[in-house]
Amino acid sequence: MYGIWGFILSLFLLLIFLDFRLSYINDSNSPDRKRQLSIFMLRVFAYAFIFVAFPMNLLIFDKGSSAEMLSFSDKMILSSFILVMLNAGSLIPYLSQRNIAQFFKLKDVLIYNIGMIVCMLVLLYLGVSQYVAPAIAGLLSSFGFLKKMLDAWNHIDEYFDIKGKRIYEMF
């Protein structure tokens, strides 16, 4: 358990280091886009590991054994964790773009996340399983958000000049 918490703490320290490095890059007259891209990608991976490792750590080490039966409140907590991981799909790129460029808008991310929560609560009220409701809510609320997400990724391609390039050519 302490290993996972140490890993999460080291990821937060990496994010702090990347912020200092990015401020140094942005202070120059012409910021290096390749370094900004590498910082953006490192932030995406760090936030992804944090958003997955933290809930899984609480879920796995809180119960002690996967053979135990989960109560209704534990099932609700599990469905909330599934929802958090689905919401992280929109939140991670928004957090990673900080101090680089405005690819994703906070309004779009909030509409997606609130829409997903409302959809999940309606599905739970209608009697859908606690495991299936977050997945259905994520699927239903992603239809409107997907086009905005694709437009934002196209803007990222243009900003970093990586459209049609292989990974080794990007960096």
Coordinates of C-alpha atoms in Angstrom, one line a residue:
M1 CA 0.0 0.0 0.0
Y2 CA 2.8 2.4 0.8
G3 CA 4.4 1.7 -2.5
I4 CA 1.3 2.9 -4.4
W5 CA 1.2 6.0 -2.2
G6 CA 4.9 6.6 -2.8
F7 CA 4.3 6.2 -6.5
I8 CA 1.4 8.7 -6.5
L9 CA 3.6 11.2 -4.4
S10 CA 6.4 10.8 -6.9
L11 CA 4.0 11.6 -9.8
F12 CA 2.9 14.8 -8.0
L13 CA 6.6 15.7 -7.6
L14 CA 7.0 15.1 -11.3
L15 CA 4.1 17.4 -12.1
I16 CA 5.6 20.1 -9.9
F17 CA 9.0 19.7 -11.7
L18 CA 7.2 19.8 -15.1
D19 CA 5.5 23.1 -14.1
F20 CA 8.9 24.7 -13.2
R21 CA 10.4 23.4 -16.5
L22 CA 7.4 24.7 -18.5
S23 CA 7.6 28.1 -16.9
Y24 CA 11.3 28.2 -17.9
I25 CA 10.5 27.2 -21.5
N26 CA 7.6 29.7 -21.7
D27 CA 9.8 32.6 -20.5
S28 CA 11.8 32.5 -23.7
N29 CA 10.8 34.7 -26.7
S30 CA 10.0 31.6 -28.9
P31 CA 9.0 28.6 -26.8
D32 CA 10.1 25.3 -28.0
R33 CA 7.0 23.4 -29.2
K34 CA 8.7 20.0 -29.0
R35 CA 9.6 20.5 -25.3
Q36 CA 6.0 21.7 -24.7
L37 CA 4.7 18.6 -26.4
S38 CA 6.9 16.3 -24.2
I39 CA 5.7 18.1 -21.1
F40 CA 2.1 17.8 -22.2
M41 CA 2.4 14.1 -22.9
L42 CA 4.2 13.5 -19.6
R43 CA 1.4 15.3 -17.8
V44 CA -1.2 13.2 -19.6
F45 CA 0.5 10.0 -18.5
A46 CA 1.1 11.3 -14.9
Y47 CA -2.5 12.3 -14.4
A48 CA -3.7 9.1 -16.0
F49 CA -1.7 7.0 -13.5
I50 CA -2.9 9.2 -10.6
F51 CA -6.6 9.0 -11.6
V52 CA -6.3 5.2 -11.9
A53 CA -3.9 4.4 -9.0
F54 CA -5.6 6.4 -6.3
P55 CA -9.1 4.9 -6.6
M56 CA -7.8 1.4 -7.2
N57 CA -5.6 1.7 -4.1
L58 CA -8.6 2.7 -1.9
L59 CA -10.7 0.0 -3.4
I60 CA -8.3 -2.9 -3.3
F61 CA -6.6 -2.3 0.0
D62 CA -9.7 -1.1 1.8
K63 CA -11.5 -4.5 1.4
G64 CA -8.5 -6.7 2.0
S65 CA -9.7 -9.6 -0.1
S66 CA -11.6 -9.7 -3.4
A67 CA -13.4 -12.8 -2.2
E68 CA -15.5 -10.9 0.3
M69 CA -19.0 -9.9 -0.7
L70 CA -19.5 -6.3 -1.4
S71 CA -22.3 -4.5 0.4
F72 CA -24.6 -2.0 -1.4
S73 CA -22.6 1.0 -0.2
D74 CA -19.4 -0.7 -1.5
K75 CA -21.1 -1.2 -4.8
M76 CA -22.0 2.5 -4.9
I77 CA -18.4 3.4 -4.1
L78 CA -17.2 1.1 -6.9
S79 CA -19.6 2.7 -9.4
S80 CA -18.4 6.1 -8.3
F81 CA -14.8 5.0 -8.9
I82 CA -15.8 3.8 -12.4
L83 CA -17.4 7.1 -13.0
V84 CA -14.4 9.0 -11.8
M85 CA -12.2 7.0 -14.2
L86 CA -14.6 7.7 -17.1
N87 CA -14.7 11.4 -16.2
A88 CA -10.9 11.4 -16.1
G89 CA -11.0 10.9 -19.9
S90 CA -12.1 14.5 -20.3
L91 CA -10.4 15.9 -17.2
I92 CA -6.9 14.7 -17.9
P93 CA -6.3 16.6 -21.2
Y94 CA -7.8 19.7 -19.7
L95 CA -5.4 19.6 -16.7
S96 CA -2.5 18.7 -18.9
Q97 CA -2.9 21.8 -21.2
R98 CA -2.3 24.3 -18.3
N99 CA 0.2 27.0 -19.3
I100 CA 0.7 25.6 -22.8
A101 CA -2.4 26.5 -24.9
Q102 CA -6.2 26.4 -24.6
F103 CA -7.2 23.3 -26.4
F104 CA -10.0 22.1 -24.2
K105 CA -12.6 24.5 -22.6
L106 CA -13.6 24.1 -19.0
K107 CA -17.3 24.6 -20.0
D108 CA -17.2 21.5 -22.3
V109 CA -15.5 19.4 -19.7
L110 CA -18.0 20.4 -17.0
I111 CA -21.0 19.8 -19.2
Y112 CA -19.7 16.3 -20.0
N113 CA -19.0 15.5 -16.4
I114 CA -22.3 16.8 -15.0
G115 CA -24.2 15.2 -17.8
M116 CA -22.6 11.9 -17.1
I117 CA -23.4 12.1 -13.4
V118 CA -27.0 13.0 -14.0
C119 CA -27.4 10.2 -16.5
M120 CA -25.8 7.7 -14.0
L121 CA -28.2 8.8 -11.2
V122 CA -31.2 8.4 -13.5
L123 CA -30.0 4.9 -14.5
L124 CA -29.5 4.0 -10.9
Y125 CA -32.9 5.3 -10.0
L126 CA -34.4 3.1 -12.8
G127 CA -32.7 0.0 -11.3
V128 CA -29.8 -0.5 -13.6
S129 CA -26.8 -2.3 -12.0
Q130 CA -24.2 -0.3 -10.2
Y131 CA -21.5 -1.7 -12.4
V132 CA -23.4 -1.1 -15.7
A133 CA -24.8 2.4 -15.0
P134 CA -21.5 4.3 -15.1
A135 CA -20.5 2.6 -18.3
I136 CA -23.9 3.4 -20.0
A137 CA -23.7 7.0 -18.6
G138 CA -20.2 7.5 -20.0
L139 CA -21.3 6.2 -23.4
L140 CA -24.5 8.3 -23.6
S141 CA -22.9 11.5 -22.5
S142 CA -19.9 11.1 -24.7
F143 CA -21.8 11.5 -28.0
G144 CA -22.0 15.3 -27.7
F145 CA -18.5 15.6 -26.2
L146 CA -16.7 13.4 -28.8
K147 CA -16.9 16.0 -31.6
K148 CA -15.5 18.7 -29.4
M149 CA -12.8 16.3 -28.2
L150 CA -11.8 15.5 -31.8
D151 CA -11.7 19.2 -32.7
A152 CA -9.4 19.8 -29.7
W153 CA -7.1 17.0 -30.7
N154 CA -6.9 18.4 -34.2
H155 CA -6.0 21.8 -32.7
I156 CA -3.3 20.0 -30.7
D157 CA -2.0 18.5 -33.9
E158 CA -1.8 21.9 -35.5
Y159 CA -0.3 23.7 -32.5
F160 CA 2.5 21.2 -32.0
D161 CA 2.9 20.5 -35.8
I162 CA 2.6 16.7 -35.4
K163 CA -0.1 16.0 -37.9
G164 CA 0.8 12.9 -39.9
K165 CA 4.2 12.4 -38.2
R166 CA 5.4 9.3 -36.5
I167 CA 6.2 9.3 -32.8
Y168 CA 10.0 9.5 -33.2
E169 CA 9.5 12.5 -35.5
M170 CA 7.3 14.4 -33.0
F171 CA 9.9 14.6 -30.3

